[in-house]
PDB file of C-alpha atoms in Angstrom:
ATOM      1  CA  MET A   1       5.691  -2.232  -9.876  1.00 95.00           C
ATOM      2  CA  ILE A   2       6.745   1.341  -8.342  1.00 96.00           C
ATOM      3  CA  PHE A   3       5.411   4.377 -10.138  1.00 94.00           C
ATOM      4  CA  THR A   4       6.717   7.732  -9.069  1.00 95.00           C
ATOM      5  CA  SER A   5       5.765  10.785 -10.570  1.00 94.00           C
ATOM      6  CA  GLU A   6       5.181  14.681 -10.608  1.00 93.00           C
ATOM      7  CA  ARG A   7       2.119  15.839 -12.103  1.00 91.00           C
ATOM      8  CA  THR A   8       1.292  18.487 -14.470  1.00 87.00           C
ATOM      9  CA  GLY A   9      -1.131  21.185 -13.911  1.00 83.00           C
ATOM     10  CA  ASP A  10      -3.106  19.474 -16.647  1.00 83.00           C
ATOM     11  CA  ASP A  11      -6.324  17.434 -15.260  1.00 83.00           C
ATOM     12  CA  ASP A  12      -8.037  16.868 -18.798  1.00 85.00           C
ATOM     13  CA  GLY A  13      -9.165  13.181 -19.049  1.00 86.00           C
ATOM     14  CA  TYR A  14      -6.592  12.463 -16.201  1.00 87.00           C
ATOM     15  CA  GLY A  15      -9.172  11.156 -13.376  1.00 86.00           C
ATOM     16  CA  ASP A  16     -11.351   9.224 -15.839  1.00 87.00           C
ATOM     17  CA  THR A  17      -8.059   7.384 -17.182  1.00 86.00           C
ATOM     18  CA  SER A  18      -6.979   6.630 -13.846  1.00 86.00           C
ATOM     19  CA  ALA A  19     -10.402   5.439 -12.605  1.00 88.00           C
ATOM     20  CA  ILE A  20     -10.247   3.076 -15.821  1.00 88.00           C
ATOM     21  CA  MET A  21      -6.881   2.087 -15.362  1.00 87.00           C
ATOM     22  CA  MET A  22      -7.108   0.853 -11.803  1.00 88.00           C
ATOM     23  CA  GLU A  23     -10.863  -0.728 -12.743  1.00 90.00           C
ATOM     24  CA  LEU A  24      -8.695  -2.720 -15.468  1.00 88.00           C
ATOM     25  CA  ALA A  25      -5.725  -3.722 -13.145  1.00 89.00           C
ATOM     26  CA  SER A  26      -8.207  -5.278 -10.547  1.00 90.00           C
ATOM     27  CA  GLN A  27      -9.512  -7.195 -12.804  1.00 91.00           C
ATOM     28  CA  GLU A  28      -6.632  -8.636 -14.518  1.00 91.00           C
ATOM     29  CA  GLU A  29      -4.925 -12.057 -13.626  1.00 92.00           C
ATOM     30  CA  GLY A  30      -2.165 -12.288 -11.289  1.00 95.00           C
ATOM     31  CA  TYR A  31      -3.373  -8.485  -9.968  1.00 95.00           C
ATOM     32  CA  LEU A  32      -2.795  -8.476  -5.837  1.00 96.00           C
ATOM     33  CA  GLY A  33      -3.293  -5.140  -5.042  1.00 95.00           C
ATOM     34  CA  MET A  34      -2.421  -1.422  -5.195  1.00 93.00           C
ATOM     35  CA  GLU A  35      -1.449   1.131  -2.919  1.00 93.00           C
ATOM     36  CA  SER A  36      -1.435   4.920  -3.992  1.00 93.00           C
ATOM     37  CA  ALA A  37      -0.328   8.497  -2.451  1.00 94.00           C
ATOM     38  CA  ARG A  38       0.109  12.055  -3.802  1.00 90.00           C
ATOM     39  CA  ASN A  39       1.071  14.722  -1.443  1.00 87.00           C
ATOM     40  CA  THR A  40      -0.169  18.694  -1.992  1.00 83.00           C
ATOM     41  CA  GLU A  41       3.243  19.625  -4.275  1.00 84.00           C
ATOM     42  CA  GLY A  42       1.915  17.253  -6.955  1.00 84.00           C
ATOM     43  CA  GLN A  43       4.420  14.388  -5.877  1.00 91.00           C
ATOM     44  CA  GLY A  44       2.842  10.770  -6.242  1.00 94.00           C
ATOM     45  CA  ILE A  45       3.885   7.332  -5.680  1.00 96.00           C
ATOM     46  CA  THR A  46       1.524   4.373  -6.528  1.00 94.00           C
ATOM     47  CA  VAL A  47       2.730   0.828  -6.030  1.00 96.00           C
ATOM     48  CA  SER A  48       0.870  -2.419  -7.251  1.00 95.00           C
ATOM     49  CA  TYR A  49       1.419  -5.825  -6.517  1.00 96.00           C
ATOM     50  CA  TRP A  50       1.536  -8.599  -9.082  1.00 96.00           C
ATOM     51  CA  ARG A  51       2.010 -12.512  -8.779  1.00 96.00           C
ATOM     52  CA  SER A  52       4.531 -12.853 -10.964  1.00 95.00           C
ATOM     53  CA  LEU A  53       6.380 -10.555 -13.808  1.00 92.00           C
ATOM     54  CA  ASP A  54       4.537 -12.408 -16.428  1.00 92.00           C
ATOM     55  CA  ASP A  55       1.096 -10.854 -15.003  1.00 93.00           C
ATOM     56  CA  LEU A  56       2.803  -7.303 -14.370  1.00 91.00           C
ATOM     57  CA  ARG A  57       4.210  -7.892 -18.584  1.00 89.00           C
ATOM     58  CA  ARG A  58       0.614  -8.533 -19.621  1.00 87.00           C
ATOM     59  CA  ARG A  59      -0.832  -5.539 -18.003  1.00 88.00           C
ATOM     60  CA  LYS A  60       1.943  -2.983 -19.037  1.00 87.00           C
ATOM     61  CA  ALA A  61       0.940  -4.305 -22.617  1.00 85.00           C
ATOM     62  CA  ASN A  62      -2.571  -3.113 -21.640  1.00 82.00           C
ATOM     63  CA  THR A  63      -1.729   0.031 -20.031  1.00 82.00           C
ATOM     64  CA  GLU A  64       0.106   1.219 -22.927  1.00 81.00           C
ATOM     65  CA  HIS A  65      -2.634   0.425 -25.299  1.00 79.00           C
ATOM     66  CA  LEU A  66      -5.129   2.380 -23.019  1.00 80.00           C
ATOM     67  CA  LEU A  67      -2.669   5.298 -22.569  1.00 79.00           C
ATOM     68  CA  ALA A  68      -1.781   5.531 -26.078  1.00 74.00           C
ATOM     69  CA  GLN A  69      -5.568   5.530 -27.042  1.00 77.00           C
ATOM     70  CA  ARG A  70      -5.800   9.000 -24.905  1.00 76.00           C
ATOM     71  CA  ALA A  71      -3.664  11.680 -24.082  1.00 71.00           C
ATOM     72  CA  GLY A  72      -0.689   9.512 -22.629  1.00 72.00           C
ATOM     73  CA  ARG A  73       1.594  10.217 -19.846  1.00 80.00           C
ATOM     74  CA  GLU A  74       3.226  13.387 -21.313  1.00 83.00           C
ATOM     75  CA  LYS A  75       0.219  15.385 -20.824  1.00 86.00           C
ATOM     76  CA  TRP A  76      -0.559  14.517 -17.130  1.00 89.00           C
ATOM     77  CA  TYR A  77       3.068  14.117 -15.795  1.00 91.00           C
ATOM     78  CA  THR A  78       6.022  16.266 -16.209  1.00 92.00           C
ATOM     79  CA  ARG A  79       8.154  13.487 -14.893  1.00 93.00           C
ATOM     80  CA  TYR A  80       7.923   9.677 -13.875  1.00 93.00           C
ATOM     81  CA  LYS A  81       9.796   6.518 -13.280  1.00 94.00           C
ATOM     82  CA  VAL A  82       8.461   3.068 -13.081  1.00 93.00           C
ATOM     83  CA  ARG A  83      10.513   0.653 -11.222  1.00 96.00           C
ATOM     84  CA  ILE A  84       9.583  -3.434 -11.605  1.00 95.00           C
ATOM     85  CA  ALA A  85      10.860  -4.889  -8.120  1.00 96.00           C
ATOM     86  CA  GLN A  86      10.753  -8.398  -6.662  1.00 95.00           C
ATOM     87  CA  VAL A  87       9.362  -8.572  -2.864  1.00 96.00           C
ATOM     88  CA  GLN A  88      11.789 -10.425  -1.037  1.00 94.00           C
ATOM     89  CA  ARG A  89      10.442 -10.063   2.444  1.00 94.00           C
ATOM     90  CA  GLU A  90       7.413  -8.174   4.079  1.00 94.00           C
ATOM     91  CA  TYR A  91       6.171  -7.338   7.356  1.00 92.00           C
ATOM     92  CA  GLY A  92       4.459  -4.655   9.612  1.00 91.00           C
ATOM     93  CA  MET A  93       1.648  -3.710  12.042  1.00 89.00           C
ATOM     94  CA  ASN A  94      -1.855  -4.635  12.145  1.00 85.00           C
ATOM     95  CA  ASP A  95      -1.672  -4.811   7.850  1.00 72.00           C
ATOM     96  CA  ALA A  96      -4.697  -6.522   6.204  1.00 60.00           C
TER      97      ALA A  96
ATOM     98  CA  MET B   1      12.188  -0.547   0.623  1.00 95.00           C
ATOM     99  CA  ILE B   2       8.443  -0.051   0.548  1.00 96.00           C
ATOM    100  CA  PHE B   3       7.036   1.717   3.484  1.00 94.00           C
ATOM    101  CA  THR B   4       3.292   1.941   3.428  1.00 95.00           C
ATOM    102  CA  SER B   5       1.220   3.604   6.688  1.00 94.00           C
ATOM    103  CA  GLU B   6      -1.544   5.123   7.658  1.00 93.00           C
ATOM    104  CA  ARG B   7      -1.160   7.890  10.744  1.00 91.00           C
ATOM    105  CA  THR B   8      -2.648   8.038  13.721  1.00 87.00           C
ATOM    106  CA  GLY B   9      -3.771  11.721  14.624  1.00 83.00           C
ATOM    107  CA  ASP B  10      -0.244  11.861  17.250  1.00 83.00           C
ATOM    108  CA  ASP B  11       2.026  14.435  15.759  1.00 83.00           C
ATOM    109  CA  ASP B  12       4.169  14.335  19.359  1.00 85.00           C
ATOM    110  CA  GLY B  13       7.357  13.883  18.581  1.00 86.00           C
ATOM    111  CA  TYR B  14       7.087  12.583  14.465  1.00 87.00           C
ATOM    112  CA  GLY B  15       8.334  15.473  12.488  1.00 86.00           C
ATOM    113  CA  ASP B  16      11.482  15.421  14.544  1.00 87.00           C
ATOM    114  CA  THR B  17      12.106  11.900  14.355  1.00 86.00           C
ATOM    115  CA  SER B  18      11.007  11.850  10.750  1.00 86.00           C
ATOM    116  CA  ALA B  19      13.617  14.368  10.170  1.00 88.00           C
ATOM    117  CA  ILE B  20      16.517  12.992  12.490  1.00 88.00           C
ATOM    118  CA  MET B  21      15.651   9.404  10.219  1.00 87.00           C
ATOM    119  CA  MET B  22      15.803  11.058   6.551  1.00 88.00           C
ATOM    120  CA  GLU B  23      19.363  12.811   7.791  1.00 90.00           C
ATOM    121  CA  LEU B  24      20.784   9.671   9.278  1.00 88.00           C
ATOM    122  CA  ALA B  25      19.643   7.698   6.019  1.00 89.00           C
ATOM    123  CA  SER B  26      21.405   9.905   3.894  1.00 90.00           C
ATOM    124  CA  GLN B  27      24.365   9.716   5.262  1.00 90.00           C
ATOM    125  CA  GLU B  28      24.574   5.808   5.478  1.00 90.00           C
ATOM    126  CA  GLU B  29      27.140   3.395   3.218  1.00 92.00           C
ATOM    127  CA  GLY B  30      24.827   2.400   0.026  1.00 95.00           C
ATOM    128  CA  TYR B  31      22.097   5.019   0.337  1.00 95.00           C
ATOM    129  CA  LEU B  32      20.728   5.790  -3.102  1.00 96.00           C
ATOM    130  CA  GLY B  33      17.833   8.182  -2.371  1.00 95.00           C
ATOM    131  CA  MET B  34      14.313   8.187  -0.842  1.00 93.00           C
ATOM    132  CA  GLU B  35      10.609   9.418  -2.088  1.00 93.00           C
ATOM    133  CA  SER B  36       7.671   9.791  -0.269  1.00 93.00           C
ATOM    134  CA  ALA B  37       4.107  11.067  -0.354  1.00 94.00           C
ATOM    135  CA  ARG B  38       1.130  11.221   2.045  1.00 90.00           C
ATOM    136  CA  ASN B  39      -2.113  12.003   0.944  1.00 87.00           C
ATOM    137  CA  THR B  40      -4.793  14.146   2.927  1.00 83.00           C
ATOM    138  CA  GLU B  41      -6.415  10.999   4.486  1.00 84.00           C
ATOM    139  CA  GLY B  42      -3.223   9.912   6.273  1.00 84.00           C
ATOM    140  CA  GLN B  43      -2.072   7.190   3.664  1.00 91.00           C
ATOM    141  CA  GLY B  44       1.726   7.479   3.205  1.00 94.00           C
ATOM    142  CA  ILE B  45       4.035   5.697   1.186  1.00 96.00           C
ATOM    143  CA  THR B  46       7.971   5.984   1.248  1.00 94.00           C
ATOM    144  CA  VAL B  47      10.454   4.219  -0.799  1.00 96.00           C
ATOM    145  CA  SER B  48      13.918   4.436  -0.139  1.00 95.00           C
ATOM    146  CA  TYR B  49      16.658   2.916  -2.343  1.00 96.00           C
ATOM    147  CA  TRP B  50      19.614   1.000  -1.537  1.00 96.00           C
ATOM    148  CA  ARG B  51      22.728  -0.530  -3.209  1.00 96.00           C
ATOM    149  CA  SER B  52      22.201  -3.830  -1.515  1.00 95.00           C
ATOM    150  CA  LEU B  53      20.318  -5.984   1.216  1.00 91.00           C
ATOM    151  CA  ASP B  54      23.380  -5.693   3.434  1.00 92.00           C
ATOM    152  CA  ASP B  55      23.463  -1.630   3.278  1.00 93.00           C
ATOM    153  CA  LEU B  56      19.621  -1.829   4.047  1.00 91.00           C
ATOM    154  CA  ARG B  57      20.161  -4.602   6.837  1.00 89.00           C
ATOM    155  CA  ARG B  58      22.577  -2.267   8.546  1.00 87.00           C
ATOM    156  CA  ARG B  59      20.050   0.927   8.221  1.00 88.00           C
ATOM    157  CA  LYS B  60      17.102  -1.306   9.584  1.00 87.00           C
ATOM    158  CA  ALA B  61      19.044  -1.897  12.775  1.00 85.00           C
ATOM    159  CA  ASN B  62      19.921   1.847  13.183  1.00 82.00           C
ATOM    160  CA  THR B  63      16.334   2.739  12.777  1.00 82.00           C
ATOM    161  CA  GLU B  64      15.295   0.273  15.401  1.00 80.00           C
ATOM    162  CA  HIS B  65      17.742   1.697  17.751  1.00 79.00           C
ATOM    163  CA  LEU B  66      16.564   5.013  17.429  1.00 80.00           C
ATOM    164  CA  LEU B  67      12.904   4.407  17.312  1.00 80.00           C
ATOM    165  CA  ALA B  68      13.230   2.159  20.859  1.00 74.00           C
ATOM    166  CA  GLN B  69      14.714   5.447  22.340  1.00 77.00           C
ATOM    167  CA  ARG B  70      11.963   7.370  21.353  1.00 76.00           C
ATOM    168  CA  ALA B  71       8.046   6.587  21.252  1.00 71.00           C
ATOM    169  CA  GLY B  72       8.154   4.357  18.446  1.00 72.00           C
ATOM    170  CA  ARG B  73       5.982   3.340  15.533  1.00 80.00           C
ATOM    171  CA  GLU B  74       3.185   2.571  17.158  1.00 83.00           C
ATOM    172  CA  LYS B  75       2.538   5.843  18.700  1.00 86.00           C
ATOM    173  CA  TRP B  76       2.301   7.504  15.254  1.00 89.00           C
ATOM    174  CA  TYR B  77       0.851   4.923  12.855  1.00 91.00           C
ATOM    175  CA  THR B  78      -2.391   3.158  12.818  1.00 92.00           C
ATOM    176  CA  ARG B  79      -0.930   0.564  10.503  1.00 93.00           C
ATOM    177  CA  TYR B  80       2.469   0.006   8.168  1.00 93.00           C
ATOM    178  CA  LYS B  81       4.178  -2.319   6.640  1.00 94.00           C
ATOM    179  CA  VAL B  82       7.456  -2.945   5.377  1.00 93.00           C
ATOM    180  CA  ARG B  83       8.423  -4.541   1.929  1.00 96.00           C
ATOM    181  CA  ILE B  84      11.668  -5.536   0.993  1.00 95.00           C
ATOM    182  CA  ALA B  85      12.057  -5.429  -2.697  1.00 96.00           C
ATOM    183  CA  GLN B  86      14.940  -5.991  -5.159  1.00 95.00           C
ATOM    184  CA  VAL B  87      14.642  -3.487  -8.408  1.00 96.00           C
ATOM    185  CA  GLN B  88      14.951  -5.683 -11.565  1.00 94.00           C
ATOM    186  CA  ARG B  89      14.275  -2.908 -14.100  1.00 94.00           C
ATOM    187  CA  GLU B  90      13.524   0.831 -14.461  1.00 94.00           C
ATOM    188  CA  TYR B  91      12.472   3.331 -17.106  1.00 92.00           C
ATOM    189  CA  GLY B  92      10.809   6.526 -16.793  1.00 91.00           C
ATOM    190  CA  MET B  93      10.568  10.289 -18.138  1.00 89.00           C
ATOM    191  CA  ASN B  94      12.710  13.031 -17.626  1.00 85.00           C
ATOM    192  CA  ASP B  95      14.300  11.500 -14.589  1.00 72.00           C
ATOM    193  CA  ALA B  96      17.259  12.600 -12.955  1.00 60.00           C
TER     194      ALA B  96
END
């Protein structure tokens, strides 16, 4: 799953919720890993890897539940986009 | 295409080559867009979007050619990984 976003200036509850979401993800069935980067202009990309689309769907339901309990994405992001994509091939250098 | 990487401290030729690569990509057939973020620890993610795998393959050949002419990735990155993934679905908020 590719999550691209632009942050608002509002940090209220963000770091906390973000940490909980990463913790929950890492405990979920089918979770393979996550990579995240945000530059100084507030543009961010988080990619999380899952074994199957079913695992990702379950994860999505749990995420929405947590966000509904808290302020939700509208408070922290001016815009965001979620892309569900299936990895076809991978290669690299010095990668774990 | 998802490109995740970690930079070396070596900037020699990097900004220049990076700009050329982005410019070339934007002119290529099937190019849909690009998003990039790098955090202060040097962890970076660039996602580029292409109409088809064939468009991406042509792009790859041109990229490798340019990198072979210049110092190449080994100089600028301590590690990197390329993932070719097919977008299945997308949704979001306030996205262009």
